Amino acid sequence: MSGEQELGITESKNHNTGEWYAEVVQKAKLADYAPMGGFIVTRPRGYELWERLQNHLDGWFKETGARNAYFPVLIPESFLEREADIVEGFDPEVAWVTHGGYEELEERLAVRPTSESIITPFMSEWTRSHRDLPMRLNQWCSVIRWEATETKPFFRTKEFLWQEGHTAHATEDGALDEVMMRLGQYERLYEDVLAIPVLRGKKPEHDKFPGADMTTTVEALMPDGKSVQGGTSHALGQSFAEAYDVTYTDEDEEERTAWTTSWGLSWRALGALIMTHSDDQGLVLPPAVAPEQVVIVPIWQEDTKDDVLQYATEVAAELEEAGDVRVHLDDRDQRNPGFKFNEWELKGVPLRIEIGPNEVEDEVVTAVRRSDNQNTKRELDRTELVDEVDDQLDTVFDELYAKAAENLAENVRTATEPEEIMGTIGQHGGFVKTPWCGDEACEEVIKEKVAAEIAMLPLEDGEAPEAAVEGGEEVAVEGDECTMCGEDATEVAYFAKTY
Amino acid sequence: MSGEQELGITESKNHNTGEWYAEVVQKAKLADYAPMGGFIVTRPRGYELWERLQNHLDGWFKETGARNAYFPVLIPESFLEREADIVEGFDPEVAWVTHGGYEELEERLAVRPTSESIITPFMSEWTRSHRDLPMRLNQWCSVIRWEATETKPFFRTKEFLWQEGHTAHATEDGALDEVMMRLGQYERLYEDVLAIPVLRGKKPEHDKFPGADMTTTVEALMPDGKSVQGGTSHALGQSFAEAYDVTYTDEDEEERTAWTTSWGLSWRALGALIMTHSDDQGLVLPPAVAPEQVVIVPIWQEDTKDDVLQYATEVAAELEEAGDVRVHLDDRDQRNPGFKFNEWELKGVPLRIEIGPNEVEDEVVTAVRRSDNQNTKRELDRTELVDEVDDQLDTVFDELYAKAAENLAENVRTATEPEEIMGTIGQHGGFVKTPWCGDEACEEVIKEKVAAEIAMLPLEDGEAPEAAVEGGEEVAVEGDECTMCGEDATEVAYFAKTY
């Protein structure tokens, strides 16, 4: 069968992670490479993952006061220039529109790399009194950042899909609460929907969003030992409000400057999803985002075909209607069951149900979870089917989460010598936590040697996540010395190689 | 009250339609003008209308086999050039990216004006056999067309939001069925959701989509007598499939060229929605797209406040929970009921419910439909409230539709002399139908004199809509002469001024 060879994954996740990832993305029909370097085409199966992720986040955003809006894709250069850090931070990677039709434009227009510089001026227009605050806007769109790196679908692309939230608040506390609430929603998306545990932290001063007071992040550790910045939420202080004049009159009729935030999560979450759970048979998906949650593969001979198909059709209907499960009945004549098993494994369907004459006779179905490395076949009773399938889907989620959590817990280590940081990262990957003085130069020492950087600093006030505390020994900061330079340490830094 | 003046609409829909429209859009907080001419900012209340419209269309697309995908926003110039009509048609209005960061690009990239030239090459890659067809893709995105016209929010903007569907089929019949199915979905959106009757037709040869065999359209007649092209669905024949090499092997292993279609509906639908139903008090919305379907305004004195608010809260909860209605209870202390009435009228809420001490005592509510020109107050019984409110919302839809249908029915007229076409359009606006030879020059005659053009030609095979047949007398074509030149007529042309 000519399709069969084309179908299978040939690379190994353990030995050749990069090639394996690219193969899974393409063979599971999630995305293809566009002819222009750095661009990809997101195919329906990939886009559907994005839509399901969007639906979750968008619902939470709306429940918590954010409202969607749409701002122009092109931003005049003079607008970018009004906030000095923004222009400095993004200028090197802006795509510029210089011509409209046959005319050269008087002013260049940036294809949005991020929208603070067009949204904040409108917040200024719309904000009069403290009653207009907080103002919470969100936009689902694509942005362009012209980086010359190798294309890696969903991880490294010049254009990417994301959401960008932008809020204005009367007080600094209001803004900081917002930053943490949005970070919490990103954490919830990873942990409760994508089955990926994350660490919450903040970025070092020199790695903050341009112009921000603080950049917080959720970091996900991939099976290859690299960290993915899964979503960031920025406290922008008053720098943008001052640059774009977002002021309001308070209850005492005093004019005051607002505090703003921004927060974004991109399709990189899809990259983390694919990378974390998939295996050498192909994609593995948690049920909440899977296009099909259950695939039914009927197994028949000529004389049993009618009975098997009828039974399978009834099972599918029951799961769809009573169970609200997304079911696909693969009743193709021209493919044998083995081919179908492989194809649906490649596509990551969480639960496969096999139905042959025996199942019909015994009033059962045979189920195999995609997350079960043993491929154990389980009989599920037809009379309890909806509940049993629900349980199996919950178990898929639990198994995926447990495996990812184990990877994280095992790969947070401690080091107190530079060589130890480099050795541990070189040998195991993962996070290595160590006392740090806060000086970028001390990060450079490690970065140059092993291409690892500070992925995050745990948040203060007990925000450090459990997993981080459990992994490795506790690192005290007070009284400790920076591992790199020996000066007083002010932070615990989590070093890692990053995507 | 300082807000009151700012709130009210000052322009008149009848006397100053353009200014009135711009005022409604801004004061109902749907959109604002961006600093770059031709661009707008869609505010949350405007974007929510778009989201509700999207949800309807997207559901129908998915039910009928279309799947969402995402293609790059930038398209290399050489890709556009592969289909000669496309490059000729769009070149004058393309925004060009020439620089990425500090580097000049080797090849200019177009900000997508439409995506045939990037999607069709991938259809080529993904199509092997007849089993891969039909292939139906859809994309929700923004496009840019650099036209130098006055900005009119949702009607005329350089960047606009839309969906573009792209399909490939094994046969011409398959493609033509697709074209008509999508046109039917656009018609359904206008008629069943937006309460706007439309005429189905096709564009004259010289006004087709570049490269298309046939462009079909739904046309909506605005109250000011101009026609809006509400959505278009194109039979692209084999020109794109040939240019981008979309071939497949048929059941006999013969290689064949596919037939493609594309179809798009933009936020211009929001323009038609606002223009059609709104009045000198502001926005008027049909219930299906209204952010709030019901607003409850409590009316109290100090001694009745607690009772009124408690009753109003119970009513709101019942409508939300039992009725699945989108309800807003406006319990602001600092505004009086009159101010609230005006504000919610401006914002277009379909049904206002007033609750004062009398309503509490009598166990009723008082309801006023936004679509009712008499502002009649109706008592609704508390015990039947969910059903009564449902009825009132249905009546809002019916009233809006009936008014728009009446406008259409009264404004399809017949003419058989050029002066009559021009006179009728000059005096009444609306559609004037007349026999036409098919020559663009004959359209020019009318276009030059009264800036009216051929909005559509009724579709053959009984597709001519009822309203079109009812309005004016029947126009026979066979044996008739072109009104402009006297040659044999081949079509009935619907002339109109257009948006």
mmCIF file of N, CA and C in Angstrom, chain A residues 32-36 39-45 47 51 58 62 67-74 76 79 91-102 105 109 111-112 118 122 125-126 131 137 142 144 146 159 161 267 334, chain B residues 32-36 39-45 47 51 58 62 67-74 76 79 91-102 105 108-109 111-112 118 122 125-126 131 137 142 144 146 159 161 267 334:
data_model
loop_
_atom_site.group_PDB
_atom_site.id
_atom_site.type_symbol
_atom_site.label_atom_id
_atom_site.label_comp_id
_atom_site.label_asym_id
_atom_site.label_seq_id
_atom_site.Cartn_x
_atom_site.Cartn_y
_atom_site.Cartn_z
ATOM 1 N N ASP A 32 2.607 23.220 6.927
ATOM 2 C CA ASP A 32 3.596 23.064 5.864
ATOM 3 C C ASP A 32 4.481 24.305 5.831
ATOM 4 N N TYR A 33 5.632 24.167 5.199
ATOM 5 C CA TYR A 33 6.505 25.322 5.045
ATOM 6 C C TYR A 33 6.046 26.168 3.856
ATOM 7 N N ALA A 34 5.975 27.485 4.063
ATOM 8 C CA ALA A 34 5.658 28.385 2.959
ATOM 9 C C ALA A 34 6.919 28.607 2.122
ATOM 10 N N PRO A 35 6.758 29.110 0.892
ATOM 11 C CA PRO A 35 7.937 29.299 0.046
ATOM 12 C C PRO A 35 8.885 30.377 0.570
ATOM 13 N N MET A 36 8.381 31.326 1.359
ATOM 14 C CA MET A 36 9.260 32.342 1.914
ATOM 15 C C MET A 36 9.796 31.832 3.245
ATOM 16 N N PHE A 39 8.080 31.514 7.096
ATOM 17 C CA PHE A 39 6.606 31.505 7.085
ATOM 18 C C PHE A 39 6.102 30.074 6.960
ATOM 19 N N ILE A 40 4.970 29.806 7.585
ATOM 20 C CA ILE A 40 4.355 28.496 7.444
ATOM 21 C C ILE A 40 2.889 28.655 7.046
ATOM 22 N N VAL A 41 2.335 27.558 6.575
ATOM 23 C CA VAL A 41 0.911 27.481 6.277
ATOM 24 C C VAL A 41 0.288 26.561 7.327
ATOM 25 N N THR A 42 -0.689 27.061 8.046
ATOM 26 C CA THR A 42 -1.341 26.249 9.065
ATOM 27 C C THR A 42 -2.534 25.538 8.440
ATOM 28 N N ARG A 43 -2.437 24.219 8.374
ATOM 29 C CA ARG A 43 -3.465 23.422 7.721
ATOM 30 C C ARG A 43 -4.656 23.204 8.654
ATOM 31 N N PRO A 44 -5.765 22.740 8.126
ATOM 32 C CA PRO A 44 -6.969 22.635 8.966
ATOM 33 C C PRO A 44 -6.772 21.881 10.283
ATOM 34 N N ARG A 45 -6.020 20.779 10.280
ATOM 35 C CA ARG A 45 -5.863 20.052 11.547
ATOM 36 C C ARG A 45 -5.052 20.854 12.556
ATOM 37 N N TYR A 47 -4.924 24.263 12.491
ATOM 38 C CA TYR A 47 -5.720 25.433 12.852
ATOM 39 C C TYR A 47 -6.817 25.071 13.842
ATOM 40 N N GLU A 51 -7.922 26.850 17.245
ATOM 41 C CA GLU A 51 -9.281 27.302 17.543
ATOM 42 C C GLU A 51 -9.758 26.792 18.909
ATOM 43 N N ASP A 58 -10.298 32.568 25.268
ATOM 44 C CA ASP A 58 -11.217 33.658 24.978
ATOM 45 C C ASP A 58 -12.374 33.680 25.984
ATOM 46 N N LYS A 62 -13.120 36.782 28.563
ATOM 47 C CA LYS A 62 -14.396 37.498 28.601
ATOM 48 C C LYS A 62 -15.023 37.438 29.996
ATOM 49 N N ARG A 67 -12.378 42.526 26.558
ATOM 50 C CA ARG A 67 -13.271 42.547 25.393
ATOM 51 C C ARG A 67 -12.423 42.601 24.137
ATOM 52 N N ASN A 68 -12.811 41.834 23.153
ATOM 53 C CA ASN A 68 -12.043 41.801 21.912
ATOM 54 C C ASN A 68 -12.271 43.049 21.078
ATOM 55 N N ALA A 69 -11.223 43.443 20.367
ATOM 56 C CA ALA A 69 -11.280 44.600 19.485
ATOM 57 C C ALA A 69 -10.322 44.319 18.330
ATOM 58 N N TYR A 70 -10.319 45.218 17.346
ATOM 59 C CA TYR A 70 -9.369 45.033 16.252
ATOM 60 C C TYR A 70 -8.741 46.363 15.856
ATOM 61 N N PHE A 71 -7.423 46.386 15.878
ATOM 62 C CA PHE A 71 -6.648 47.581 15.531
ATOM 63 C C PHE A 71 -5.885 47.329 14.234
ATOM 64 N N PRO A 72 -5.504 48.420 13.530
ATOM 65 C CA PRO A 72 -4.869 48.246 12.217
ATOM 66 C C PRO A 72 -3.601 47.386 12.255
ATOM 67 N N VAL A 73 -3.416 46.620 11.180
ATOM 68 C CA VAL A 73 -2.224 45.773 11.038
ATOM 69 C C VAL A 73 -0.989 46.621 10.747
ATOM 70 N N LEU A 74 -1.174 47.838 10.233
ATOM 71 C CA LEU A 74 -0.043 48.711 9.915
ATOM 72 C C LEU A 74 0.015 49.875 10.912
ATOM 73 N N PRO A 76 2.113 53.502 11.841
ATOM 74 C CA PRO A 76 3.079 54.493 11.342
ATOM 75 C C PRO A 76 4.370 54.481 12.180
ATOM 76 N N PHE A 79 4.514 56.503 15.305
ATOM 77 C CA PHE A 79 3.828 55.989 16.491
ATOM 78 C C PHE A 79 4.743 55.067 17.290
ATOM 79 N N ASP A 91 12.642 47.759 16.338
ATOM 80 C CA ASP A 91 13.110 48.280 15.064
ATOM 81 C C ASP A 91 13.894 47.255 14.232
ATOM 82 N N PRO A 92 14.790 46.505 14.849
ATOM 83 C CA PRO A 92 15.599 45.581 14.024
ATOM 84 C C PRO A 92 14.785 44.468 13.390
ATOM 85 N N GLU A 93 13.559 44.259 13.837
ATOM 86 C CA GLU A 93 12.819 43.116 13.304
ATOM 87 C C GLU A 93 11.438 43.500 12.769
ATOM 88 N N VAL A 94 11.322 44.740 12.299
ATOM 89 C CA VAL A 94 10.056 45.192 11.737
ATOM 90 C C VAL A 94 10.040 44.999 10.223
ATOM 91 N N ALA A 95 8.927 44.505 9.707
ATOM 92 C CA ALA A 95 8.705 44.493 8.254
ATOM 93 C C ALA A 95 8.016 45.799 7.884
ATOM 94 N N TRP A 96 8.581 46.498 6.906
ATOM 95 C CA TRP A 96 8.112 47.847 6.567
ATOM 96 C C TRP A 96 7.354 47.874 5.246
ATOM 97 N N VAL A 97 6.169 48.461 5.275
ATOM 98 C CA VAL A 97 5.440 48.770 4.041
ATOM 99 C C VAL A 97 5.867 50.164 3.605
ATOM 100 N N THR A 98 6.371 50.244 2.388
ATOM 101 C CA THR A 98 6.870 51.535 1.884
ATOM 102 C C THR A 98 6.071 52.044 0.689
ATOM 103 N N HIS A 99 5.298 51.135 0.047
ATOM 104 C CA HIS A 99 4.549 51.524 -1.139
ATOM 105 C C HIS A 99 3.104 51.062 -1.046
ATOM 106 N N GLY A 100 2.179 51.924 -1.465
ATOM 107 C CA GLY A 100 0.778 51.559 -1.601
ATOM 108 C C GLY A 100 0.414 51.683 -3.070
ATOM 109 N N GLY A 101 0.137 50.559 -3.718
ATOM 110 C CA GLY A 101 -0.069 50.595 -5.170
ATOM 111 C C GLY A 101 1.221 51.056 -5.840
ATOM 112 N N TYR A 102 1.122 52.045 -6.717
ATOM 113 C CA TYR A 102 2.314 52.511 -7.427
ATOM 114 C C TYR A 102 2.996 53.689 -6.728
ATOM 115 N N LEU A 105 4.973 55.707 -0.055
ATOM 116 C CA LEU A 105 4.279 56.366 1.062
ATOM 117 C C LEU A 105 5.139 57.477 1.650
ATOM 118 N N LEU A 109 5.206 52.352 7.117
ATOM 119 C CA LEU A 109 4.269 51.723 8.042
ATOM 120 C C LEU A 109 4.819 50.363 8.455
ATOM 121 N N VAL A 111 4.430 46.614 9.715
ATOM 122 C CA VAL A 111 3.480 45.533 9.959
ATOM 123 C C VAL A 111 3.605 45.217 11.449
ATOM 124 N N ARG A 112 2.486 45.266 12.165
ATOM 125 C CA ARG A 112 2.558 45.220 13.631
ATOM 126 C C ARG A 112 3.466 44.099 14.147
ATOM 127 N N ILE A 118 -0.146 51.370 18.878
ATOM 128 C CA ILE A 118 -1.372 51.837 18.225
ATOM 129 C C ILE A 118 -2.575 51.732 19.175
ATOM 130 N N PHE A 122 -5.255 55.054 21.616
ATOM 131 C CA PHE A 122 -6.723 55.021 21.663
ATOM 132 C C PHE A 122 -7.224 54.880 23.097
ATOM 133 N N GLU A 125 -7.589 58.253 24.227
ATOM 134 C CA GLU A 125 -8.825 58.926 23.792
ATOM 135 C C GLU A 125 -10.054 58.465 24.558
ATOM 136 N N TRP A 126 -10.062 57.202 24.915
ATOM 137 C CA TRP A 126 -11.268 56.604 25.509
ATOM 138 C C TRP A 126 -11.304 56.721 27.032
ATOM 139 N N ARG A 131 -13.935 56.180 36.190
ATOM 140 C CA ARG A 131 -15.011 55.229 35.894
ATOM 141 C C ARG A 131 -14.765 54.462 34.597
ATOM 142 N N LEU A 137 -8.686 45.350 26.843
ATOM 143 C CA LEU A 137 -8.885 45.003 25.441
ATOM 144 C C LEU A 137 -8.042 43.792 25.078
ATOM 145 N N SER A 142 -2.328 38.246 13.769
ATOM 146 C CA SER A 142 -0.968 37.794 13.527
ATOM 147 C C SER A 142 -0.026 38.977 13.657
ATOM 148 N N ILE A 144 4.298 40.195 12.919
ATOM 149 C CA ILE A 144 5.517 39.828 12.189
ATOM 150 C C ILE A 144 6.739 40.338 12.930
ATOM 151 N N TRP A 146 10.801 40.107 12.076
ATOM 152 C CA TRP A 146 11.690 39.676 11.007
ATOM 153 C C TRP A 146 13.014 39.159 11.551
ATOM 154 N N GLU A 159 6.118 35.260 10.897
ATOM 155 C CA GLU A 159 4.746 35.636 11.225
ATOM 156 C C GLU A 159 4.191 34.594 12.199
ATOM 157 N N LEU A 161 0.618 33.666 14.848
ATOM 158 C CA LEU A 161 -0.692 34.000 15.405
ATOM 159 C C LEU A 161 -0.557 34.105 16.920
ATOM 160 N N TRP A 267 0.939 30.931 19.052
ATOM 161 C CA TRP A 267 0.792 29.537 18.619
ATOM 162 C C TRP A 267 1.995 28.694 19.034
ATOM 163 N N GLN A 334 -11.633 0.713 1.562
ATOM 164 C CA GLN A 334 -10.386 0.417 0.848
ATOM 165 C C GLN A 334 -9.155 0.359 1.752
ATOM 166 N N ASP B 32 -13.715 53.768 15.552
ATOM 167 C CA ASP B 32 -13.120 55.099 15.485
ATOM 168 C C ASP B 32 -12.208 55.169 14.268
ATOM 169 N N TYR B 33 -11.891 56.376 13.856
ATOM 170 C CA TYR B 33 -10.956 56.541 12.739
ATOM 171 C C TYR B 33 -9.523 56.412 13.245
ATOM 172 N N ALA B 34 -8.713 55.639 12.524
ATOM 173 C CA ALA B 34 -7.293 55.535 12.861
ATOM 174 C C ALA B 34 -6.574 56.768 12.308
ATOM 175 N N PRO B 35 -5.379 57.034 12.805
ATOM 176 C CA PRO B 35 -4.659 58.226 12.324
ATOM 177 C C PRO B 35 -4.252 58.136 10.851
ATOM 178 N N MET B 36 -4.109 56.931 10.295
ATOM 179 C CA MET B 36 -3.766 56.799 8.880
ATOM 180 C C MET B 36 -5.068 56.752 8.094
ATOM 181 N N PHE B 39 -7.934 53.717 7.470
ATOM 182 C CA PHE B 39 -7.911 52.668 8.496
ATOM 183 C C PHE B 39 -8.841 53.046 9.644
ATOM 184 N N ILE B 40 -9.465 52.033 10.229
ATOM 185 C CA ILE B 40 -10.307 52.276 11.400
ATOM 186 C C ILE B 40 -9.890 51.346 12.530
ATOM 187 N N VAL B 41 -10.359 51.704 13.712
ATOM 188 C CA VAL B 41 -10.181 50.859 14.891
ATOM 189 C C VAL B 41 -11.562 50.321 15.246
ATOM 190 N N THR B 42 -11.675 49.009 15.309
ATOM 191 C CA THR B 42 -12.959 48.402 15.647
ATOM 192 C C THR B 42 -13.026 48.207 17.155
ATOM 193 N N ARG B 43 -13.943 48.930 17.778
ATOM 194 C CA ARG B 43 -14.044 48.894 19.236
ATOM 195 C C ARG B 43 -14.829 47.658 19.685
ATOM 196 N N PRO B 44 -14.774 47.334 20.970
ATOM 197 C CA PRO B 44 -15.420 46.090 21.419
ATOM 198 C C PRO B 44 -16.883 45.922 20.984
ATOM 199 N N ARG B 45 -17.679 46.992 21.028
ATOM 200 C CA ARG B 45 -19.078 46.813 20.636
ATOM 201 C C ARG B 45 -19.215 46.518 19.141
ATOM 202 N N TYR B 47 -16.720 45.025 17.360
ATOM 203 C CA TYR B 47 -16.112 43.712 17.133
ATOM 204 C C TYR B 47 -17.050 42.587 17.576
ATOM 205 N N GLU B 51 -18.096 39.242 15.680
ATOM 206 C CA GLU B 51 -17.956 37.887 16.240
ATOM 207 C C GLU B 51 -19.254 37.096 16.122
ATOM 208 N N ASP B 58 -19.479 30.769 10.312
ATOM 209 C CA ASP B 58 -18.481 29.732 10.536
ATOM 210 C C ASP B 58 -19.138 28.381 10.817
ATOM 211 N N LYS B 62 -18.662 25.063 8.426
ATOM 212 C CA LYS B 62 -18.165 23.783 8.933
ATOM 213 C C LYS B 62 -19.166 22.661 8.673
ATOM 214 N N ARG B 67 -13.144 23.916 6.029
ATOM 215 C CA ARG B 67 -12.311 23.855 7.231
ATOM 216 C C ARG B 67 -11.410 25.086 7.262
ATOM 217 N N ASN B 68 -11.293 25.667 8.444
ATOM 218 C CA ASN B 68 -10.465 26.863 8.563
ATOM 219 C C ASN B 68 -8.982 26.530 8.512
ATOM 220 N N ALA B 69 -8.219 27.451 7.962
ATOM 221 C CA ALA B 69 -6.775 27.314 7.872
ATOM 222 C C ALA B 69 -6.193 28.721 7.948
ATOM 223 N N TYR B 70 -4.870 28.805 7.979
ATOM 224 C CA TYR B 70 -4.251 30.131 7.983
ATOM 225 C C TYR B 70 -3.023 30.149 7.081
ATOM 226 N N PHE B 71 -3.046 31.086 6.136
ATOM 227 C CA PHE B 71 -1.949 31.253 5.177
ATOM 228 C C PHE B 71 -1.241 32.575 5.439
ATOM 229 N N PRO B 72 0.017 32.702 4.988
ATOM 230 C CA PRO B 72 0.798 33.913 5.311
ATOM 231 C C PRO B 72 0.132 35.211 4.852
ATOM 232 N N VAL B 73 0.314 36.247 5.658
ATOM 233 C CA VAL B 73 -0.216 37.581 5.349
ATOM 234 C C VAL B 73 0.587 38.220 4.210
ATOM 235 N N LEU B 74 1.819 37.764 4.013
ATOM 236 C CA LEU B 74 2.652 38.331 2.942
ATOM 237 C C LEU B 74 2.798 37.322 1.804
ATOM 238 N N PRO B 76 4.744 36.654 -1.981
ATOM 239 C CA PRO B 76 5.796 37.134 -2.893
ATOM 240 C C PRO B 76 5.192 37.643 -4.205
ATOM 241 N N PHE B 79 4.501 35.218 -6.937
ATOM 242 C CA PHE B 79 3.316 34.366 -6.819
ATOM 243 C C PHE B 79 2.088 35.056 -7.394
ATOM 244 N N ASP B 91 -2.677 44.689 -8.676
ATOM 245 C CA ASP B 91 -1.421 45.419 -8.603
ATOM 246 C C ASP B 91 -1.595 46.885 -8.194
ATOM 247 N N PRO B 92 -2.558 47.589 -8.751
ATOM 248 C CA PRO B 92 -2.659 49.022 -8.417
ATOM 249 C C PRO B 92 -3.011 49.288 -6.965
ATOM 250 N N GLU B 93 -3.472 48.266 -6.242
ATOM 251 C CA GLU B 93 -3.896 48.545 -4.878
ATOM 252 C C GLU B 93 -3.241 47.636 -3.838
ATOM 253 N N VAL B 94 -2.002 47.210 -4.155
ATOM 254 C CA VAL B 94 -1.285 46.358 -3.214
ATOM 255 C C VAL B 94 -0.376 47.207 -2.323
ATOM 256 N N ALA B 95 -0.360 46.900 -1.015
ATOM 257 C CA ALA B 95 0.634 47.487 -0.108
ATOM 258 C C ALA B 95 1.848 46.565 -0.111
ATOM 259 N N TRP B 96 3.029 47.137 -0.366
ATOM 260 C CA TRP B 96 4.241 46.330 -0.549
ATOM 261 C C TRP B 96 5.181 46.429 0.635
ATOM 262 N N VAL B 97 5.604 45.278 1.152
ATOM 263 C CA VAL B 97 6.682 45.233 2.134
ATOM 264 C C VAL B 97 7.982 45.103 1.357
ATOM 265 N N THR B 98 8.895 46.060 1.595
ATOM 266 C CA THR B 98 10.172 46.065 0.861
ATOM 267 C C THR B 98 11.368 45.857 1.765
ATOM 268 N N HIS B 99 11.167 46.044 3.092
ATOM 269 C CA HIS B 99 12.281 45.921 4.025
ATOM 270 C C HIS B 99 11.893 45.054 5.215
ATOM 271 N N GLY B 100 12.820 44.184 5.634
ATOM 272 C CA GLY B 100 12.667 43.409 6.859
ATOM 273 C C GLY B 100 13.779 43.826 7.800
ATOM 274 N N GLY B 101 13.413 44.510 8.899
ATOM 275 C CA GLY B 101 14.446 45.074 9.771
ATOM 276 C C GLY B 101 15.224 46.121 8.994
ATOM 277 N N TYR B 102 16.561 46.036 9.006
ATOM 278 C CA TYR B 102 17.365 47.034 8.305
ATOM 279 C C TYR B 102 17.722 46.609 6.878
ATOM 280 N N LEU B 105 14.554 43.705 1.049
ATOM 281 C CA LEU B 105 14.254 42.337 0.618
ATOM 282 C C LEU B 105 14.643 42.135 -0.842
ATOM 283 N N ARG B 108 9.899 41.869 -3.405
ATOM 284 C CA ARG B 108 8.845 42.552 -2.660
ATOM 285 C C ARG B 108 7.762 41.560 -2.243
ATOM 286 N N LEU B 109 7.155 41.825 -1.101
ATOM 287 C CA LEU B 109 6.074 40.974 -0.617
ATOM 288 C C LEU B 109 4.804 41.811 -0.520
ATOM 289 N N VAL B 111 1.217 42.645 0.995
ATOM 290 C CA VAL B 111 0.283 42.347 2.076
ATOM 291 C C VAL B 111 -0.980 41.832 1.397
ATOM 292 N N ARG B 112 -1.431 40.654 1.772
ATOM 293 C CA ARG B 112 -2.477 39.981 0.995
ATOM 294 C C ARG B 112 -3.665 40.901 0.661
ATOM 295 N N ILE B 118 -1.630 32.467 -2.967
ATOM 296 C CA ILE B 118 -0.827 31.691 -2.017
ATOM 297 C C ILE B 118 -1.540 30.394 -1.626
ATOM 298 N N PHE B 122 -0.796 25.639 -2.702
ATOM 299 C CA PHE B 122 -0.827 24.565 -1.707
ATOM 300 C C PHE B 122 -1.916 23.549 -2.019
ATOM 301 N N GLU B 125 -0.269 21.126 -4.066
ATOM 302 C CA GLU B 125 0.544 20.146 -3.331
ATOM 303 C C GLU B 125 -0.312 19.094 -2.642
ATOM 304 N N TRP B 126 -1.471 19.506 -2.168
ATOM 305 C CA TRP B 126 -2.292 18.606 -1.346
ATOM 306 C C TRP B 126 -3.267 17.765 -2.176
ATOM 307 N N ARG B 131 -9.948 11.476 -4.788
ATOM 308 C CA ARG B 131 -10.418 11.292 -3.419
ATOM 309 C C ARG B 131 -10.077 12.487 -2.520
ATOM 310 N N LEU B 137 -11.364 25.098 1.889
ATOM 311 C CA LEU B 137 -10.639 25.832 2.918
ATOM 312 C C LEU B 137 -11.276 27.193 3.133
ATOM 313 N N SER B 142 -7.542 39.663 7.829
ATOM 314 C CA SER B 142 -7.716 40.986 7.244
ATOM 315 C C SER B 142 -6.962 41.034 5.930
ATOM 316 N N ILE B 144 -5.635 43.961 2.700
ATOM 317 C CA ILE B 144 -5.411 45.384 2.416
ATOM 318 C C ILE B 144 -5.578 45.644 0.929
ATOM 319 N N TRP B 146 -5.223 49.123 -1.323
ATOM 320 C CA TRP B 146 -4.813 50.507 -1.169
ATOM 321 C C TRP B 146 -5.591 51.424 -2.108
ATOM 322 N N GLU B 159 -7.835 48.619 4.975
ATOM 323 C CA GLU B 159 -7.766 47.279 5.571
ATOM 324 C C GLU B 159 -9.179 46.881 5.979
ATOM 325 N N LEU B 161 -11.646 43.405 7.568
ATOM 326 C CA LEU B 161 -11.770 42.011 8.017
ATOM 327 C C LEU B 161 -12.739 41.298 7.095
ATOM 328 N N TRP B 267 -16.539 42.793 6.560
ATOM 329 C CA TRP B 267 -17.243 43.560 7.588
ATOM 330 C C TRP B 267 -18.142 44.627 6.978
ATOM 331 N N GLN B 334 -26.058 56.839 39.535
ATOM 332 C CA GLN B 334 -25.803 58.248 39.194
ATOM 333 C C GLN B 334 -26.477 58.702 37.896
#
